[in-house]
Coordinates of C-alpha atoms in Angstrom, one line a residue:
X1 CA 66.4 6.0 5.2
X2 CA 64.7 8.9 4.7
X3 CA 61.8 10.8 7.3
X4 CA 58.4 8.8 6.5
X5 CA 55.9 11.5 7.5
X6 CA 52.5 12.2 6.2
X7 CA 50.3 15.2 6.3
X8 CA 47.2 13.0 6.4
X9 CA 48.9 10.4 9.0
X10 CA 48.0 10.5 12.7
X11 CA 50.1 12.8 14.9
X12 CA 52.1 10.0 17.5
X13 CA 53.3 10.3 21.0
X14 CA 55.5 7.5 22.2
X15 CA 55.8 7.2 26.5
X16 CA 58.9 5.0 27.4
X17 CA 60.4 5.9 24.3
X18 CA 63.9 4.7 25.8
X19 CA 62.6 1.9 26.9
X20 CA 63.1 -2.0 25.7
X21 CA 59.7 -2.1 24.1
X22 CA 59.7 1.8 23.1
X23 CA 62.9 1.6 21.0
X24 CA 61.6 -1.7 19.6
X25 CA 58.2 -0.1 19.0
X26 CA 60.6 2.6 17.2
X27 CA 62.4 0.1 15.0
X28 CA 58.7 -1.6 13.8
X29 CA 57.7 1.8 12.9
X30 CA 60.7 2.3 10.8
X31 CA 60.5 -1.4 9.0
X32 CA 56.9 -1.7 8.4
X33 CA 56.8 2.0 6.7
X34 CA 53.9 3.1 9.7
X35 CA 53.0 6.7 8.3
X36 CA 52.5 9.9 10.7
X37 CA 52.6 13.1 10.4
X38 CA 54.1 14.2 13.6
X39 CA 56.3 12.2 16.2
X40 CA 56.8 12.9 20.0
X41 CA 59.2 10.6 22.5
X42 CA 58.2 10.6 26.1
X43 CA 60.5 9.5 29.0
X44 CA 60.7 10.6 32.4
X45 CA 62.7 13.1 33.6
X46 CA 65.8 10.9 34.0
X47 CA 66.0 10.4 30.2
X48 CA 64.1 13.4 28.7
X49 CA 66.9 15.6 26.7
X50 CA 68.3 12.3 25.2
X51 CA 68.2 12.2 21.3
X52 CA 66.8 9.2 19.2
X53 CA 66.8 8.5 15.9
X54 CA 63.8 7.9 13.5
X55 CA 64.0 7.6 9.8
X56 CA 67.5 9.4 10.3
X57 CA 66.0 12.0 12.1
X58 CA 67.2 13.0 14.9
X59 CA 64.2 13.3 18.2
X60 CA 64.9 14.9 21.5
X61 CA 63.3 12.8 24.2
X62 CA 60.6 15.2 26.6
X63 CA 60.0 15.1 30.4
X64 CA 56.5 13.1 30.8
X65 CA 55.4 15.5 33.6
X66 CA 55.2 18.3 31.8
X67 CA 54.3 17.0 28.2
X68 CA 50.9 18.5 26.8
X69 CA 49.1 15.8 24.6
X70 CA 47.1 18.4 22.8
X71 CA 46.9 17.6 19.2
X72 CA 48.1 13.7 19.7
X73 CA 46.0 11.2 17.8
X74 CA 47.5 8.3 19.6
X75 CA 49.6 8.0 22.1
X76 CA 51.3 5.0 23.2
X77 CA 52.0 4.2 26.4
X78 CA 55.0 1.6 27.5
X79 CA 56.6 2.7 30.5
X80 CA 54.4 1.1 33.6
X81 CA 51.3 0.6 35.1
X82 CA 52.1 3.0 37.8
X83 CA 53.0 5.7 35.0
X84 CA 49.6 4.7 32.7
X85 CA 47.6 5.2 35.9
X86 CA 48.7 8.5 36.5
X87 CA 49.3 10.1 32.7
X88 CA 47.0 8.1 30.6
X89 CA 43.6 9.9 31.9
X90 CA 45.6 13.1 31.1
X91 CA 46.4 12.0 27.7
X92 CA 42.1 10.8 26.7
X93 CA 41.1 14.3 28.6
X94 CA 42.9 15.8 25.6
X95 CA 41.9 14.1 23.0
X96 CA 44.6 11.2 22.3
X97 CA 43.4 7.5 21.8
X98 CA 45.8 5.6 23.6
X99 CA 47.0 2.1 23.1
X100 CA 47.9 1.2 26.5
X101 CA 50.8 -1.7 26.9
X102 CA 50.5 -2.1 31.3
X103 CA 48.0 -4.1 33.0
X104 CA 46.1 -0.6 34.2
X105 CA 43.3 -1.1 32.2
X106 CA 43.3 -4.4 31.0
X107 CA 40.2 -5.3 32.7
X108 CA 38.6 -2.2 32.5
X109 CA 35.0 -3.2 30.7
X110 CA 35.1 0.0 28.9
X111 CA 38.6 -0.7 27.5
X112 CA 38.6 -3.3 24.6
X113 CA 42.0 -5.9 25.2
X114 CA 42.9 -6.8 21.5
X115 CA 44.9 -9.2 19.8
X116 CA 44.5 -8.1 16.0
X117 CA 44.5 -11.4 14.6
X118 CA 42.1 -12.8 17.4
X119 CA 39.5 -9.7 17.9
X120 CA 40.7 -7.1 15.3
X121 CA 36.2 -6.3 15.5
X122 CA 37.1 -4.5 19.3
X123 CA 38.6 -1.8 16.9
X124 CA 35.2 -0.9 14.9
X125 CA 34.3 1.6 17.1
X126 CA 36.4 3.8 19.3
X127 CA 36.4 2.6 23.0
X128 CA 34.3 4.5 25.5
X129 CA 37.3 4.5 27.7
X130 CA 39.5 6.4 25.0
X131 CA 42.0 3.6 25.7
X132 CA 43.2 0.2 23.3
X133 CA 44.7 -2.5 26.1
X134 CA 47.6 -4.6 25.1
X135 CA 47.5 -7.7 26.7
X136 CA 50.3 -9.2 28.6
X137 CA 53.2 -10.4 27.1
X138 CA 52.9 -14.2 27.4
X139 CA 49.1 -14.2 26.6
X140 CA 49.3 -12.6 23.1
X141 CA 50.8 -15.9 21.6
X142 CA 48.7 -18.3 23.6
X143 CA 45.4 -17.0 22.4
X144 CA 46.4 -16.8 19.0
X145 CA 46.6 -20.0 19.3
X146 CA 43.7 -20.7 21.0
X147 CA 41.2 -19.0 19.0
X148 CA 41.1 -21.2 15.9
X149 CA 41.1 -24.3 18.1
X150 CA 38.3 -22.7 19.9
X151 CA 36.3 -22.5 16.9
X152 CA 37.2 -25.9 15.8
X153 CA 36.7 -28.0 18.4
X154 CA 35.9 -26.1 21.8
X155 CA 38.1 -25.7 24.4
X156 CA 37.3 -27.5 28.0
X157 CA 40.9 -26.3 29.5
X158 CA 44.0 -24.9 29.1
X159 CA 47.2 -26.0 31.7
X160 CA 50.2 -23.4 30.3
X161 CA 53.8 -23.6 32.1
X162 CA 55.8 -20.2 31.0
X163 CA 59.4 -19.9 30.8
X164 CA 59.9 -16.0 30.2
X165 CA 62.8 -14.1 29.3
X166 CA 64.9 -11.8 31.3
X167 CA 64.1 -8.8 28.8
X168 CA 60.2 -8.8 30.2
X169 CA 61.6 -7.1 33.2
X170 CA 63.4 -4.4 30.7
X171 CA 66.6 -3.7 29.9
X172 CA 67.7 -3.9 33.7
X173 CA 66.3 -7.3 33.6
X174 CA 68.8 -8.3 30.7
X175 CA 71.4 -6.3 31.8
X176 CA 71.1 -8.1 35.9
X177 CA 71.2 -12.0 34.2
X178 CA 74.8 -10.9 32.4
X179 CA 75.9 -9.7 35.3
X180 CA 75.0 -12.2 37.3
X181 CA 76.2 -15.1 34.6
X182 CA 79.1 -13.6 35.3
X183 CA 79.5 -13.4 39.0
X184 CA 78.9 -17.2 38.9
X185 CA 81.5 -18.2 36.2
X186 CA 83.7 -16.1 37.8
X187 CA 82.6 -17.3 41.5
X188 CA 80.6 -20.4 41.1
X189 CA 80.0 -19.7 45.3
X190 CA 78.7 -16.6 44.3
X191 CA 75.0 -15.4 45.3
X192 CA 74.8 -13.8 41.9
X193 CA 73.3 -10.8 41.4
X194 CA 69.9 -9.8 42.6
X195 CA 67.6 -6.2 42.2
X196 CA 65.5 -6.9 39.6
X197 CA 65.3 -10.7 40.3
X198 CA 65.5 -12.5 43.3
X199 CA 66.9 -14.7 44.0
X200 CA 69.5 -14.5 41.0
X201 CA 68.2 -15.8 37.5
X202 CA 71.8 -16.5 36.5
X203 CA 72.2 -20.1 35.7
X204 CA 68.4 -20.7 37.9
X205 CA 64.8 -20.6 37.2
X206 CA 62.6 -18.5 39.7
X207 CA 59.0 -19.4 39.9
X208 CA 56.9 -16.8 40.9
X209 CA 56.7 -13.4 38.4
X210 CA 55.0 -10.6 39.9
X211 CA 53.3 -10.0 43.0
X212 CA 52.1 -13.2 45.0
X213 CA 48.1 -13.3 45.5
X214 CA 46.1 -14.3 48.4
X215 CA 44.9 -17.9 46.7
X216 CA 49.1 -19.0 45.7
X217 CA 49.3 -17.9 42.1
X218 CA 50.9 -14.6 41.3
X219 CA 49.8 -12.0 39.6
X220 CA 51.1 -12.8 36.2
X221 CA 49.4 -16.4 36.5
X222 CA 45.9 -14.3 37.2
X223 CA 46.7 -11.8 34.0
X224 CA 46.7 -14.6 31.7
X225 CA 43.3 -16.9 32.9
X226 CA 41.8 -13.2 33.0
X227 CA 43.3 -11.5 29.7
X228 CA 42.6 -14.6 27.4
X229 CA 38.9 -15.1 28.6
X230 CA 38.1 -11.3 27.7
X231 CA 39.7 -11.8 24.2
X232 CA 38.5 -15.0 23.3
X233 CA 34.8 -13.8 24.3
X234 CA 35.0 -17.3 27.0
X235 CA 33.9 -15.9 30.3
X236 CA 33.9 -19.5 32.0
X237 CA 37.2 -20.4 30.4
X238 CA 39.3 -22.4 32.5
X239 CA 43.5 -21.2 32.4
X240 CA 45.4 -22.4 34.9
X241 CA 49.4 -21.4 34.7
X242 CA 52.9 -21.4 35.7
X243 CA 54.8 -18.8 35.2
X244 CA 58.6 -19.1 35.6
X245 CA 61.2 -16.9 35.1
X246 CA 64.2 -18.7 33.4
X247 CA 68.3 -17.6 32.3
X248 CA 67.0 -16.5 28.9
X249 CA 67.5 -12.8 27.5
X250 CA 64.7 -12.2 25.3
X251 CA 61.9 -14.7 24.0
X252 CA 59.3 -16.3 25.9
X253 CA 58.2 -20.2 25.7
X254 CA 55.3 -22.1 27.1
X255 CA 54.2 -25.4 27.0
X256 CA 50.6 -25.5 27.1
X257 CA 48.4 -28.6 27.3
X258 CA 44.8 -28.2 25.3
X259 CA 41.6 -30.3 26.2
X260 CA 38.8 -29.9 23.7
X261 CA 35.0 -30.6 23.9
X262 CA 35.8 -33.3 20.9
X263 CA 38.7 -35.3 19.9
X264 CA 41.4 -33.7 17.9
X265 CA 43.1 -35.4 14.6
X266 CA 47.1 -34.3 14.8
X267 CA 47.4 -34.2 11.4
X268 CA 44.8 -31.3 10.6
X269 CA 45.6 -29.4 14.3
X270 CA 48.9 -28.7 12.3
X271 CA 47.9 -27.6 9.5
X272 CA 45.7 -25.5 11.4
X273 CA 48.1 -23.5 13.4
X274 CA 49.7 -22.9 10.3
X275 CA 46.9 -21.5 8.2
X276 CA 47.0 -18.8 10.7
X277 CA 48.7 -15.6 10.4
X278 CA 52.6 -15.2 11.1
X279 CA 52.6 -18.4 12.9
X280 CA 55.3 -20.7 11.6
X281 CA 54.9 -24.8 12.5
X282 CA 57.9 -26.4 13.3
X283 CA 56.9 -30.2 12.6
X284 CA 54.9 -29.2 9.9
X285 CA 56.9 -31.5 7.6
X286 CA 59.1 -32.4 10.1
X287 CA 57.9 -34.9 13.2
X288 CA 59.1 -33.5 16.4
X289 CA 61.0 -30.3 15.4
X290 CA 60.6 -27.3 17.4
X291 CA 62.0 -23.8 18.2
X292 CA 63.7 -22.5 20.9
X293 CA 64.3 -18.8 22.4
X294 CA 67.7 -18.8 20.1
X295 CA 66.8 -20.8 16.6
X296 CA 63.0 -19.9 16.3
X297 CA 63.5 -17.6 13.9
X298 CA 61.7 -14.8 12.5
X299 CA 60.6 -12.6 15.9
X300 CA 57.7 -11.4 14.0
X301 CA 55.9 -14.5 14.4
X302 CA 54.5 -17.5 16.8
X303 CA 56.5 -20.4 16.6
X304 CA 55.3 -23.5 17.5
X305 CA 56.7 -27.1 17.8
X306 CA 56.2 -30.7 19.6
X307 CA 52.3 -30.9 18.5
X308 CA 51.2 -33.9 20.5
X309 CA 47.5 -35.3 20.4
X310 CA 47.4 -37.7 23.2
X311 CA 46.7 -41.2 22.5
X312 CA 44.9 -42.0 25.8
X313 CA 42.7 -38.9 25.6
X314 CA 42.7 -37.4 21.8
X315 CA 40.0 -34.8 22.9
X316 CA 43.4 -32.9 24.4
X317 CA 47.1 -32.3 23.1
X318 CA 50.3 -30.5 23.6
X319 CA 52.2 -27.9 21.9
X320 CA 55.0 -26.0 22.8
X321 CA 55.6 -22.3 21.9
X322 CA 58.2 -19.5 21.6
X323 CA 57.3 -16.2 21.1
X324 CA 59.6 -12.4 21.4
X325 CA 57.9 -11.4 24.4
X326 CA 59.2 -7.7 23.6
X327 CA 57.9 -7.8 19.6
X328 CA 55.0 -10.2 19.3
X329 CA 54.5 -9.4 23.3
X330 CA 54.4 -5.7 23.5
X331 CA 55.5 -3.7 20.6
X332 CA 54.3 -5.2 17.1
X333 CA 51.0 -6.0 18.9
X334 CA 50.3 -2.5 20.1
X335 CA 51.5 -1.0 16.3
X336 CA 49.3 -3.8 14.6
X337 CA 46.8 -2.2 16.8
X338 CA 47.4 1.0 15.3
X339 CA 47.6 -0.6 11.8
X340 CA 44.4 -1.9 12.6
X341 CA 42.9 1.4 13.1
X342 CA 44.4 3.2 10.3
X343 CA 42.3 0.5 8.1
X344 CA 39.4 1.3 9.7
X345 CA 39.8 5.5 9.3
X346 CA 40.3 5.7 13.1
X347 CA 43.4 7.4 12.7

């Protein structure tokens, strides 16, 4: 394929480009046809020098600490809230809007959080902060979700168990569950192997993902009762979640449980979910169906399956949900950001 560039296109910077979600980020860019004008990739020092290719052109990979983000029009940033702490103040002081996929700024009141098909209006103006939060990985599906049942019928509560991938922990993540799968065929004695997980997620579920709080939930439980009221606009929303880590290498799931202000008819909650944008309905047509992490389907879209109004209280229901935590989760949100913006003549 050849180089898509663009004299009038925004000039890009890309930090984690070797990264899980900055070579996916990298693939979107090459199938959705996402026009610059210039292209930068940003690692630390450990992988700067490497070479990647875009559009069949070859990109040498810089050193983060010494990278000057003059002339950048957007930068994005996957590689860490540690690393979007330090760099991305460095990167707005010189002029680059930056969509920011860590929790650094997530709840930053000058930094709009945005889920393009939820709150695409966040992108109207350009933030205060100079920065675009991505939300985290397993709240990005839910609220899509959530946001035409909102409007619908109001939302009272929202009780979501996660089951997330190996691959939101990176490629180390993915690479320490085959390893460990291993160890225990091999060994079924064996403590597996443990680093970026512990105890081993081979053939176990862990959960607790992130750091534990003071009140019992973890920080990834907090992210998503915080991240989805500041998205939905529902400051008194109450999310209450699970989060587990579970044997899978890439997708998440959840199974959330929906109580509404007014009772809910099954048959138009379905066709409801599936009037909305890249979400595909498993029992649509047929009763019962649903996706999993390995037959959902298309990773550029919300799958959803097992819609279930309950007959003893049909103000609430279930649903369960895959999602690609590393597409629909990170990457293709933060460039649908961008596409957003190019729309608007923000970039």
């Amino acid at each position: 394929m050849p180089r898509v560039t663009d004299p009038t296109a925004p000039s890009i910077a890309l930090v984690g480009a070797t990264g899980v979600v900055g070579t996916t980020l990298l693939k979107l860019i090459e199938d959705r046809g996402f026009r610059y004008r210039d292209l930068q990739l940003v690692a630390s020092a450990r992988s700067a020098g490497q070479e990647i290719a875009v559009e069949g052109h070859p990109y040498r990979v810089q050193d983060l600490d010494g990278f000057d983000f003059a002339g950048v029009d957007v930068a994005f940033f996957s590689a860490g809230a540690r690393v979007s702490t330090t760099f991305v103040p460095k990167a707005v002081a010189q002029g680059a809007l930056v969509i920011d996929n860590t929790s650094a700024f997530r709840m930053d009141p000058d930094t709009p959080l945005v889920v393009p098909q939820v709150n695409a209006h966040e992108l109207d103006e350009r933030p205060a902060s100079g920065i675009i939060a991505n939300p985290n990985c397993s709240t990005i599906p839910l609220v899509r979700l959530l946001a035409p049942v909102q409007e619908r019928w109001g939302i009272r509560q929202a009780v979501v168990s996660t089951y997330q991938a190996a691959s939101g922990a990176g490629y180390s993540g993915i690479e320490e569950l085959r390893a460990g799968a291993r160890s225990v065929l091999d060994d079924p004695d064996s403590a597996g192997v443990t680093g970026t997980f512990s105890p081993s997620l081979a053939f176990d579920v862990i959960p607790s993902i992130d750091r534990l709080l003071d009140d019992g939930f973890t920080f990834e439980e907090q992210k998503m009762l915080q991240e989805s009221r500041k998205i939905l606009g529902l400051p008194h929303l109450d999310v209450t979640t699970t989060c587990v880590r579970v044997p899978v290498a890439n997708s998440h799931s959840e199974a959330a449980w929906i109580e509404c202000h007014n009772p809910v008819d099954r048959a138009e909650l379905v066709r409801l979910l599936a009037e909305q944008d890249e979400v595909t309905v498993h029992d649509l047509e047929t009763p019962g169906a649903f996706p999993t992490p390995r037959t959902a389907g298309d990773p550029n879209r919300v799958h959803v399956g097992r819609v279930r109004v309950s007959a003893h209280n049909p103000r609430g229901f279930w649903l369960w949900l895959v999602a690609d935590n590393v597409r629909i989760g990170a990457a293709l949100n933060a460039l649908q950001i961008a596409e957003a913006l190019t729309l608007r003549g923000a970039l």
